[in-house]
Coordinates of C-alpha atoms in Angstrom, one line a residue:
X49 CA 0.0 0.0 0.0
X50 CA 1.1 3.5 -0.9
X51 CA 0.4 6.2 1.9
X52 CA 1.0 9.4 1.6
X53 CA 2.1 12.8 3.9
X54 CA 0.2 14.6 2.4
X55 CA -2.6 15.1 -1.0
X56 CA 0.0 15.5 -3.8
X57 CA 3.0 13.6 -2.0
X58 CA 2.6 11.3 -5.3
X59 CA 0.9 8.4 -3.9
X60 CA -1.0 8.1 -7.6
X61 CA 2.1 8.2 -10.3
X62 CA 4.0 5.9 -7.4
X63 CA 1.2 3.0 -7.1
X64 CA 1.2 3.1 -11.3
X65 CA 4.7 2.6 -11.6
X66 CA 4.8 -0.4 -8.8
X67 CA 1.9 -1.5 -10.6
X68 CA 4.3 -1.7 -13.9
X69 CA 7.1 -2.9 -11.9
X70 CA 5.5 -6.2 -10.2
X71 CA 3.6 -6.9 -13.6
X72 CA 7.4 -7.3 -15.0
X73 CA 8.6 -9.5 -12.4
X74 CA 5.5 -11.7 -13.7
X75 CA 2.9 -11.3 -11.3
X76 CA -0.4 -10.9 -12.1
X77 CA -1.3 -7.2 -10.5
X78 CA -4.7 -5.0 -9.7
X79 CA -4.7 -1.7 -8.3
X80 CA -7.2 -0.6 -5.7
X81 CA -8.1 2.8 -4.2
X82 CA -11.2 2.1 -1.5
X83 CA -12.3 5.7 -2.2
X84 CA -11.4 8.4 -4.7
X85 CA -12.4 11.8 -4.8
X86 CA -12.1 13.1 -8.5
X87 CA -14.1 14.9 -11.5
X88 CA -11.5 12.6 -13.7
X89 CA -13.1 9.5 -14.3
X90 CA -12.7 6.8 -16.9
X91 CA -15.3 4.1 -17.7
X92 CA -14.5 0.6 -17.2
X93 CA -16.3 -3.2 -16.8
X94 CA -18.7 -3.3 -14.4
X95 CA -20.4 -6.4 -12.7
X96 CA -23.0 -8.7 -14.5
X97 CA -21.6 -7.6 -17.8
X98 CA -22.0 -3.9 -17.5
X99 CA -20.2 -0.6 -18.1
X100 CA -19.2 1.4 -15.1
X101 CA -17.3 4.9 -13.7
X102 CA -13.9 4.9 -11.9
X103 CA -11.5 7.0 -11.0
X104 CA -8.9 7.9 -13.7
X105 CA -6.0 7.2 -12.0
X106 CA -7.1 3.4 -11.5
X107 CA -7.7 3.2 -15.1
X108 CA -4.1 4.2 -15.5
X109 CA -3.2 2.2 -13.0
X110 CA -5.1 -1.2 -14.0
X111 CA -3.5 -0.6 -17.5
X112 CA 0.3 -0.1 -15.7
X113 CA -0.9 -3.6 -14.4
X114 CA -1.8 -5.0 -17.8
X115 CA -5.0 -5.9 -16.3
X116 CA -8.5 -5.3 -17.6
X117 CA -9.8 -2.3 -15.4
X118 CA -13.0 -3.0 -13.7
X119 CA -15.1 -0.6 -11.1
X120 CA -13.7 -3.2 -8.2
X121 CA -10.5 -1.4 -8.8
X122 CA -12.3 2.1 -7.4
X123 CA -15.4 0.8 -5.7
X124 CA -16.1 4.4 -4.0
X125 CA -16.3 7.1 -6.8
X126 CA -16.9 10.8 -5.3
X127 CA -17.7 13.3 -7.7
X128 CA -17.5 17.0 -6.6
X129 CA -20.4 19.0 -7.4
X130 CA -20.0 21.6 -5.2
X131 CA -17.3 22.4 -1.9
X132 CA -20.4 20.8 0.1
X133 CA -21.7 18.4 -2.3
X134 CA -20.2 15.3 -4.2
X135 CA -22.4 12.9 -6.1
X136 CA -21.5 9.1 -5.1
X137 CA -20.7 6.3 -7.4
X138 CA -20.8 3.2 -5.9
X139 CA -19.0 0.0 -7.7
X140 CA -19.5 2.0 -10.8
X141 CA -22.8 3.0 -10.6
X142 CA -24.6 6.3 -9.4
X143 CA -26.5 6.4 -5.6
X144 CA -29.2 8.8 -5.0
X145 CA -29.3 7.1 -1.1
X146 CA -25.8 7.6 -0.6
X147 CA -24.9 11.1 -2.2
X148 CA -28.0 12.2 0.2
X149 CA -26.7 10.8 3.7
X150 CA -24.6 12.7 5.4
X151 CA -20.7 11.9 5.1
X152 CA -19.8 10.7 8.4
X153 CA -23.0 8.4 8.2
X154 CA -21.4 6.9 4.9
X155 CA -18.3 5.2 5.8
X156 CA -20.4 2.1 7.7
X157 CA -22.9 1.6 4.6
X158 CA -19.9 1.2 1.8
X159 CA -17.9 -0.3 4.0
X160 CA -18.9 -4.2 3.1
X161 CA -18.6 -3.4 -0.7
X162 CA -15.2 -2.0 -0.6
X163 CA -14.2 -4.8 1.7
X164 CA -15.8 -7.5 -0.5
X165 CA -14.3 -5.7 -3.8
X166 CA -10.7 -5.6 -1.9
X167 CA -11.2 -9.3 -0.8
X168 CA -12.0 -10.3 -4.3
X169 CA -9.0 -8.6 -6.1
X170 CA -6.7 -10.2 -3.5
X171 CA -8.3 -13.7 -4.4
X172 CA -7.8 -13.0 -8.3
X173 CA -4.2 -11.6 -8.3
X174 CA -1.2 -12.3 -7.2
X175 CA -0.6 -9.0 -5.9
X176 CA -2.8 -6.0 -5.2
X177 CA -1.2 -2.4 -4.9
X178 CA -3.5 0.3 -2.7
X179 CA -2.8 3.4 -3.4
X180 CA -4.3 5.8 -0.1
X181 CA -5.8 9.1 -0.1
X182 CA -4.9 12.5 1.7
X183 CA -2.8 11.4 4.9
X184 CA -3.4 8.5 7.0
X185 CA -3.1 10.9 10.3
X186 CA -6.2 13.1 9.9
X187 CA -6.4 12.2 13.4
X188 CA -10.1 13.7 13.3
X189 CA -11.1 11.5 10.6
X190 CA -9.3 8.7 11.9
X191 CA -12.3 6.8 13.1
X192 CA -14.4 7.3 10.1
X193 CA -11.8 6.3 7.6
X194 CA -12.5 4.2 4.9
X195 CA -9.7 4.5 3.2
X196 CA -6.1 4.5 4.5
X197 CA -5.9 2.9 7.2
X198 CA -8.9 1.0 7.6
X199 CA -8.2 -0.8 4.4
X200 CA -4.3 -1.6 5.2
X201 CA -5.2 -3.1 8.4
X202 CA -8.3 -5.7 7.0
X203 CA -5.1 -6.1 4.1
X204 CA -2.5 -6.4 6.3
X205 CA -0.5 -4.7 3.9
X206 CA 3.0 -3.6 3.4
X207 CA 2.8 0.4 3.7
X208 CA 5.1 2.6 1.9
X209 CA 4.5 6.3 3.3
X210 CA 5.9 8.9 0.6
X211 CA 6.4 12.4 1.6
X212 CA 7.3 15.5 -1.4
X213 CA 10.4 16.6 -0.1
X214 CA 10.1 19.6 -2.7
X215 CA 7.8 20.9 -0.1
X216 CA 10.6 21.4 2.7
X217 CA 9.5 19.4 6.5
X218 CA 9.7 15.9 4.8
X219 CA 11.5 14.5 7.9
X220 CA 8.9 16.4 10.5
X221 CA 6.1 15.4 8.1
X222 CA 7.1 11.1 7.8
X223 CA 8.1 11.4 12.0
X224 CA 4.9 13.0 12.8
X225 CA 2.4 10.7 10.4
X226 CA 4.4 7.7 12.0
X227 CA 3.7 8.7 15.3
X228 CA -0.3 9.6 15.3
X229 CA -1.0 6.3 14.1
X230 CA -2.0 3.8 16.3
X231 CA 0.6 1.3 17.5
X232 CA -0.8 -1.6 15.6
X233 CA -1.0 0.7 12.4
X234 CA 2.4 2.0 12.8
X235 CA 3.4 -1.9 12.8
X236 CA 2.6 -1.6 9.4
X237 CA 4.3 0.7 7.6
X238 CA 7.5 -0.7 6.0
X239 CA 9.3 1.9 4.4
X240 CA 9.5 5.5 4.2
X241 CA 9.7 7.2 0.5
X242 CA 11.3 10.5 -0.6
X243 CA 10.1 12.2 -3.4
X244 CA 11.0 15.3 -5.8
X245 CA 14.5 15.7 -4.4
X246 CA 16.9 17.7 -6.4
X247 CA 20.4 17.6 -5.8
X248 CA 22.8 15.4 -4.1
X249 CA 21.4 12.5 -2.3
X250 CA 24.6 12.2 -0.5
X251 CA 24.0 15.5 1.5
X252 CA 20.7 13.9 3.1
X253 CA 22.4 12.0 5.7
X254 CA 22.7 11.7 8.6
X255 CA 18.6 12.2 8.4
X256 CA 17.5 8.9 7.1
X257 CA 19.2 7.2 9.7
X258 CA 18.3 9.4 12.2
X259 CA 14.6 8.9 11.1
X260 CA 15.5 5.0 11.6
X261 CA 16.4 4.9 14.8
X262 CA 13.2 7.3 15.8
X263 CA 11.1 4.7 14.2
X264 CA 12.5 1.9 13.2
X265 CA 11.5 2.3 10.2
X266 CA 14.0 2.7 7.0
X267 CA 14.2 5.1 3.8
X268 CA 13.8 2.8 1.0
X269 CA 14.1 5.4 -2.0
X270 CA 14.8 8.8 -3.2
X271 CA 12.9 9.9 -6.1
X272 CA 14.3 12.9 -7.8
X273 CA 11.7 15.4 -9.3
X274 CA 10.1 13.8 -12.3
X275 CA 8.3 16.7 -13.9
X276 CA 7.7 14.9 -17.1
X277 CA 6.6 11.2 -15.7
X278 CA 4.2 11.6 -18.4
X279 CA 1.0 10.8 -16.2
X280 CA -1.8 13.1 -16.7
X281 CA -2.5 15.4 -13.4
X282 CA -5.0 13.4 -11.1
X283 CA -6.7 16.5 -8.8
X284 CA -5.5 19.8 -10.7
X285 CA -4.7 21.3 -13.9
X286 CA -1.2 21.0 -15.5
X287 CA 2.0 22.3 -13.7
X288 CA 3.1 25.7 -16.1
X289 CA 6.4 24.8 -15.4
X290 CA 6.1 21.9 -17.7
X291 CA 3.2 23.2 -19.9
X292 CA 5.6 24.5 -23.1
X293 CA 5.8 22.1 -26.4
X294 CA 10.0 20.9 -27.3
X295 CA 11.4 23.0 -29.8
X296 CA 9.6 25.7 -32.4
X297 CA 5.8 26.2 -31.5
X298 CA 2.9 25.9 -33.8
X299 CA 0.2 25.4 -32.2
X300 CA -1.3 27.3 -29.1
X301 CA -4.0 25.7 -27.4
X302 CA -5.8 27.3 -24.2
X303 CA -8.2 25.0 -22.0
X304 CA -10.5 26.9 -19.8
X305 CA -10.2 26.1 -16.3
X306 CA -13.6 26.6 -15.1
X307 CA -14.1 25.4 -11.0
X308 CA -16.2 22.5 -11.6
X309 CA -13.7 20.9 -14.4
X310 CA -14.1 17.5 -15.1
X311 CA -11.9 14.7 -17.3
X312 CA -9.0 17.2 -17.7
X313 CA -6.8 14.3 -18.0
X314 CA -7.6 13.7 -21.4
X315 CA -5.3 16.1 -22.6
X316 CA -1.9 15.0 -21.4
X317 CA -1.3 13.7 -25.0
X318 CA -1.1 17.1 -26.2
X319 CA 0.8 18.5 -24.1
X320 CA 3.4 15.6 -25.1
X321 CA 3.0 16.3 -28.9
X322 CA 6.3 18.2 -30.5
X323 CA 5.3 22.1 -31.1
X324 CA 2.0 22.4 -29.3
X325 CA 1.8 24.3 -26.3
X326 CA -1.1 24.0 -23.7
X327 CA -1.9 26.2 -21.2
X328 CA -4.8 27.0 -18.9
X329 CA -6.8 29.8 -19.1
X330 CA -9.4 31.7 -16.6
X331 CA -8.8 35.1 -18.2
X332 CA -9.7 36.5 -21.6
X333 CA -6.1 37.3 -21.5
X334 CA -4.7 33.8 -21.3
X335 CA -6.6 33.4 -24.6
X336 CA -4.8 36.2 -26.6
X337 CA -2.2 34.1 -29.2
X338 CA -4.2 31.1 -29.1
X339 CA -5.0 29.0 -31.8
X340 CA -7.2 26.6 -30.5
X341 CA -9.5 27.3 -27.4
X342 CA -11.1 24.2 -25.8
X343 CA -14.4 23.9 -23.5
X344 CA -13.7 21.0 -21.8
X345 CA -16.0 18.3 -19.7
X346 CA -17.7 19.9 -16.7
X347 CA -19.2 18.3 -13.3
X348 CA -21.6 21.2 -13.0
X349 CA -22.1 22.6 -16.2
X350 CA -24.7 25.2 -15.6
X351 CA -22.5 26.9 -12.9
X352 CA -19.6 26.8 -14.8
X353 CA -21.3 28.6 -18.0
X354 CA -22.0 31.4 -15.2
X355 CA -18.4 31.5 -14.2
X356 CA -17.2 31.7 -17.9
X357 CA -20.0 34.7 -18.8
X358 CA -18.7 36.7 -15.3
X359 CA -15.0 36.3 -16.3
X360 CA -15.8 37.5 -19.8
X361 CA -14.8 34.4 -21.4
X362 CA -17.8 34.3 -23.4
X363 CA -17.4 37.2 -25.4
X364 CA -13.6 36.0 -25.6
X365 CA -14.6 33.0 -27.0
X366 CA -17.5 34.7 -29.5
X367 CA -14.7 36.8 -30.7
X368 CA -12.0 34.0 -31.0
X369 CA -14.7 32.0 -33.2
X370 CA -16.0 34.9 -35.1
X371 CA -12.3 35.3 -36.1
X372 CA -12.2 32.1 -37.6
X373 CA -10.1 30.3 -34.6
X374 CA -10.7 26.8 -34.1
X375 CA -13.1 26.2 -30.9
X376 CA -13.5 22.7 -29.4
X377 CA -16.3 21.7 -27.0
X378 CA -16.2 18.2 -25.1
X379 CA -19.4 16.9 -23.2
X380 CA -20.0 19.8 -21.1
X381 CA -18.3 21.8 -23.3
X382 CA -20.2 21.1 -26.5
X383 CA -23.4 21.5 -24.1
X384 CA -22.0 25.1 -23.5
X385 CA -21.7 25.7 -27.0
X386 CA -25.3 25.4 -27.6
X387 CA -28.4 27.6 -27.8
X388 CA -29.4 26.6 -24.3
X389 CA -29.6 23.9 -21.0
X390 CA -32.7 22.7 -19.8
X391 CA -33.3 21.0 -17.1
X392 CA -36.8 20.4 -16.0
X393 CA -35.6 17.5 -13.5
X394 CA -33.3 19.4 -11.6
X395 CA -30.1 17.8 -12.3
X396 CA -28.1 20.5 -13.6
X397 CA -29.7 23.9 -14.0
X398 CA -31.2 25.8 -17.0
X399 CA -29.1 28.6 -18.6
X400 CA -28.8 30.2 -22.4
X401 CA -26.0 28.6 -24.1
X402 CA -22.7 30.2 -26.3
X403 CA -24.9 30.0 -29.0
X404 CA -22.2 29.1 -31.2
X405 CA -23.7 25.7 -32.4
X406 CA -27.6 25.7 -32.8
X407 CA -28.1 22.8 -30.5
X408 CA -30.1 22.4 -27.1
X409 CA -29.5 20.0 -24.6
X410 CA -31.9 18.9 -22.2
X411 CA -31.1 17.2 -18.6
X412 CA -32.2 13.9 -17.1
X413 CA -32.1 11.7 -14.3
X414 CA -30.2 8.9 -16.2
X415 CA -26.9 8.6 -16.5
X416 CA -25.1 7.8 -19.9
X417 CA -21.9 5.8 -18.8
X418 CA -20.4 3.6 -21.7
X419 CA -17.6 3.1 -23.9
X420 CA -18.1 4.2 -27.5
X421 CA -16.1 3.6 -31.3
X422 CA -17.3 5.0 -34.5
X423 CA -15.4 6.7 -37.5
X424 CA -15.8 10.8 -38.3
X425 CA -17.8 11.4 -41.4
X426 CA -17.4 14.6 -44.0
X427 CA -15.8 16.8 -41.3
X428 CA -15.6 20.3 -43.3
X429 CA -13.4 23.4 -42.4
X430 CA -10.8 23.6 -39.8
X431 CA -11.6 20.4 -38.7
X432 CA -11.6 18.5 -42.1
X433 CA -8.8 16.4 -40.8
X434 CA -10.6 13.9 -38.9
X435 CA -12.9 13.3 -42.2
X436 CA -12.7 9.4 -42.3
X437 CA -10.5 9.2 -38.8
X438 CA -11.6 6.3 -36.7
X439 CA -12.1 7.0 -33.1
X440 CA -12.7 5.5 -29.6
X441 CA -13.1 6.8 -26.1
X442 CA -16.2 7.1 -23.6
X443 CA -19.0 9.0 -22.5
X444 CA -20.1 10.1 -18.8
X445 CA -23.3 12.8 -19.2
X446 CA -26.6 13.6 -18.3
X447 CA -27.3 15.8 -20.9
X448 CA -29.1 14.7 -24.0
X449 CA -28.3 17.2 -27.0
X450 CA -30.1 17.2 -30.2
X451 CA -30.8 20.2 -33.5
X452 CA -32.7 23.3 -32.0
X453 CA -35.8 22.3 -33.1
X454 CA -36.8 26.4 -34.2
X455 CA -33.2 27.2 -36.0
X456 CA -33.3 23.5 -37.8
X457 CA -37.0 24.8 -39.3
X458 CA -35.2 27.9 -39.9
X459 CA -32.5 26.4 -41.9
X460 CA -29.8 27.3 -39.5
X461 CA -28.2 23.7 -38.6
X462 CA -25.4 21.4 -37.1
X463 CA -23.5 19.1 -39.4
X464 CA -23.7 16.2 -37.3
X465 CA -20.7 14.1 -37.7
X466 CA -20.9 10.9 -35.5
X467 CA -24.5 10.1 -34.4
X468 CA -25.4 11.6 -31.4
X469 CA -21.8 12.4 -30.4
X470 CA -20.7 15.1 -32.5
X471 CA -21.7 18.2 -34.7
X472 CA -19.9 21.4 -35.9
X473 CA -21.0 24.5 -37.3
X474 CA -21.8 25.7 -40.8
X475 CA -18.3 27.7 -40.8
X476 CA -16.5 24.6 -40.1
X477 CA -14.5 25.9 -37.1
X478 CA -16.5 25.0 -34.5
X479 CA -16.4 21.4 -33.3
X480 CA -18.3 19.9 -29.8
X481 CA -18.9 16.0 -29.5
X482 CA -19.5 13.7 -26.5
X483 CA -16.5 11.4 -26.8
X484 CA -14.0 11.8 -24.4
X485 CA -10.5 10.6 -24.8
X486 CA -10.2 12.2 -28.7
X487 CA -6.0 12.7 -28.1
X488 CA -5.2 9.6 -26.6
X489 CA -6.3 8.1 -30.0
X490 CA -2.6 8.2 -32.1
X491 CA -4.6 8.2 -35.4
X492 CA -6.3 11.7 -34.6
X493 CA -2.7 13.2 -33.4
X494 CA -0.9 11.9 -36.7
X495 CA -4.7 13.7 -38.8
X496 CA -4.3 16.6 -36.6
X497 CA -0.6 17.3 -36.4
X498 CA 1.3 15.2 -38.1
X499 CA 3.0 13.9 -35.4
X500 CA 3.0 11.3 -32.6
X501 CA 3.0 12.2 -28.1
X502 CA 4.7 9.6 -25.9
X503 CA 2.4 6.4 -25.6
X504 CA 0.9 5.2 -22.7
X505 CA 2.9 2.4 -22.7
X506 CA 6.6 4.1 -22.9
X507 CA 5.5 6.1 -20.1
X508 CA 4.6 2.8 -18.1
X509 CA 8.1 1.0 -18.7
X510 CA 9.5 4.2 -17.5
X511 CA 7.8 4.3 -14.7
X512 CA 8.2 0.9 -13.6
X513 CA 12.3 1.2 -14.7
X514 CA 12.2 3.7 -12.1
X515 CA 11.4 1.6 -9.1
X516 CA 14.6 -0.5 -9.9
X517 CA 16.8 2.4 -10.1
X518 CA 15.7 4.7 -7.1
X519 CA 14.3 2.1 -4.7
X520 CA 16.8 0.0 -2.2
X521 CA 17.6 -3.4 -3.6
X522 CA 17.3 -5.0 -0.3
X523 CA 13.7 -3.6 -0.3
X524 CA 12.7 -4.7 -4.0
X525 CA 14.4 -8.6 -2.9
X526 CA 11.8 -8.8 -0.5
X527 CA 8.8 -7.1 -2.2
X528 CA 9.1 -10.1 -4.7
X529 CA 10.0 -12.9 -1.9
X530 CA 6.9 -11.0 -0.2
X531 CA 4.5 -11.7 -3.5
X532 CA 5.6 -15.3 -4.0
X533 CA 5.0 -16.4 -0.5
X534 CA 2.0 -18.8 0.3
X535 CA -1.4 -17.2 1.4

């Protein structure tokens, strides 16, 4: 299990690359994070032969693994809709009952499934790697946790505890998680983990020893800072120090970073492509020089159009189109882009739209959740590269969008482009579809910019390459003698 010091110690990239590096000692491996709180989610197998939500770092995770990812893998989905309000996916699905009851009330409801799920990975795999959430010594959430400790003790597993030394107070922060925990819990950690260093690793003695003798408990790697690991963000948008494209730039693309974002991880593949530069924007001056400006997915769709109109992003965005500039709207974006949001149900909220496609999308209680392939038809315009492209990703939305039933009489209409996933305007230079995961296809990078990101997989063999050269070998001998023993 994979602890961390604190939310953004790198508890996520780490349990993906030990994921890597037990599948290539040739065990068969499953990643499992009992709860996960994220607007980045990826949809998967669920039980009795159906489709499923889970977080997107367990997707990346499972597929570090080179297993099949399934909604065991996340069985607690929370999905901020608000700072008081998430909506609650349980083993894949959505829960009226629990995103009503109260969150201290919850832990003893999903408790039995997230055992059950955690049980039944452990009986299918060789090896199961928990990745934690936040720090294991919220000593006021201690007795409601479902997630950290909780889990490790029903596991009895190995616990690595990782602090970001970047941060300054690694040594205070490991000492002091160590000693809230319980006795029986501190039993359990194994290792301590130091991340981001930059430097010489030689001038951090004599604190890992120190540290040893204080806990008994020993350093079992340095990780220097890995800026470009490759992984897509898991809780926040893209560091800027690591936002600009390798060598000449040709194409500026802004995302706007709206509160309620959702599936912003879908873009790390263009922030790998050679002469593309993404950034984030939440001004109409982060938009000036750009060349492409995307609308991405959105949790709360309604509230985030109203955030975009009171920065002025909308008449940004108006202009930017009117100019001719490419404008790209996913899920919530492309619902944005529309004449207008109803929601009679009162899932959402109702609002006027961009107005820049003559769509309109109505709300409902249902849930679209599935997987989804098709091929582009006669894409026109600034888009006309993806004419005839193949493409596969997912979908996650309540909205349902169709033609504005008064512009379509009026002549004024969408060239739909894959059935009920994606239209564009008249102009050509406005795109908005359904399908998430459009950059992680290589055949639309090769249509779009003639060129290829770093794969997946290159970034997985990395990754797991790393726990060989920055972990102890003492520690990875007994991490594999600890696999093959008898249970």
């Amino acid at each position: 299990m994979v602890l961390g010091t604190t939310s953004g110690a790198g508890k996520s990239w780490l349990t993906t690359a030990l994921c890597r590096w037990y599948s290539d000692q040739g065990f068969k491996v499953a990643p499992f994070k009992a709860q996960n709180m994220s607007n980045n989610a990826r949809v998967v197998a669920g039980q009795q032969g159906g489709e499923g939500e889970v977080g997107s770092a367990q997707y990346f995770q499972a597929l570090a693994a080179r297993a099949e990812p399934e909604v065991r893998m996340n069985p607690l989905l929370l999905k901020p809709e608000a700072d008081t309000r998430s909506q609650v996916v349980l083993l894949g699905q959505v829960s009226q009952a629990l995103t009503e009851m109260p969150w201290r009330g919850r832990s003893e409801h999903v408790w039995p499934a997230i055992a059950q799920a955690l049980d039944d990975l452990r009986a299918d795999y060789d090896v199961v790697v928990i990745e934690g959430a936040g720090s294991p010594a919220e000593i006021n959430l201690h007795a409601s946790d479902i997630v950290n400790m909780r889990v490790a003790r029903h596991a009895q597993a190995d616990c690595l505890l990782v602090s970001d030394i970047d941060r300054g107070g690694a040594f205070a922060h490991l000492y002091g998680t160590w000693a809230l925990l319980p006795e029986d819990e501190r039993a359990l950690i194994k290792g301590f983990v130091l991340n981001k260093f930059r430097g010489d690793a030689s001038l951090l003695a004599p604190a890992p020893e120190m540290l040893q003798a204080l806990t008994g408990v020993p350093t079992v790697a340095v990780i220097p800072m890995l800026w470009e690991h490759g992984l897509p963000e898991e809780d926040g948008v893209f560091d800027d120090r690591s936002r600009g494209a390798a060598g000449a730039v040709h194409t500026r693309i802004a995302v706007l970073a709206y509160p309620r974002i959702s599936n912003l991880d879908e873009f790390q593949p263009l922030k790998n492509v050679p002469g593309v530069r993404l950034q984030w924007a939440r001004t109409p001056a982060e938009l000036q020089g750009a060349d492409w400006i995307i609308l991405p997915g959105s949790k709360a769709t309604a509230a985030d159009l109203a955030w975009l109109r009171a920065q002025g992003l909308d008449q940004a965005v108006a202009e930017h189109a009117a100019r001719g500039g490419r404008v790209l709207g996913v899920c919530g974006g492309l619902q944005m882009l529309g004449e207008a949001l109803v929601d009679t149900h009162g899932i959402d909220g109702n609002a006027p739209g961009l107005g820049l496609l003559p769509l309109v999308t109505a709300f409902a209680p249902d849930k679209t959740v599935r997987r989804a392939r098709s091929t582009f038809g006669a894409v026109q315009g600034a888009w006309s590269a993806l004419a005839g492209c193949p493409v596969q990703g997912y979908e996650i939305h309540h909205g349902q969008t169709a033609q504005h039933p008064a512009m379509a009489a009026a002549g004024d209409v969408a060239l739909e482009l894959l059935p009920g996933l994606a239209w564009q305007n008249a102009a050509g230079n406005v795109l908005g579809l359904y399908l998430h995961g459009l950059f992680e296809d290589a055949q639309v990078l090769q249509a779009l910019f003639g060129a290829q990101a770093r794969t997946l997989e290159q970034v997985f063999q990395g990754l797991g390459q790393g726990i060989d050269q920055h972990f102890d070998p003492a520690w990875r001998a007994a991490a594999r003698a600890a696999a093959r023993a008898p249970r």
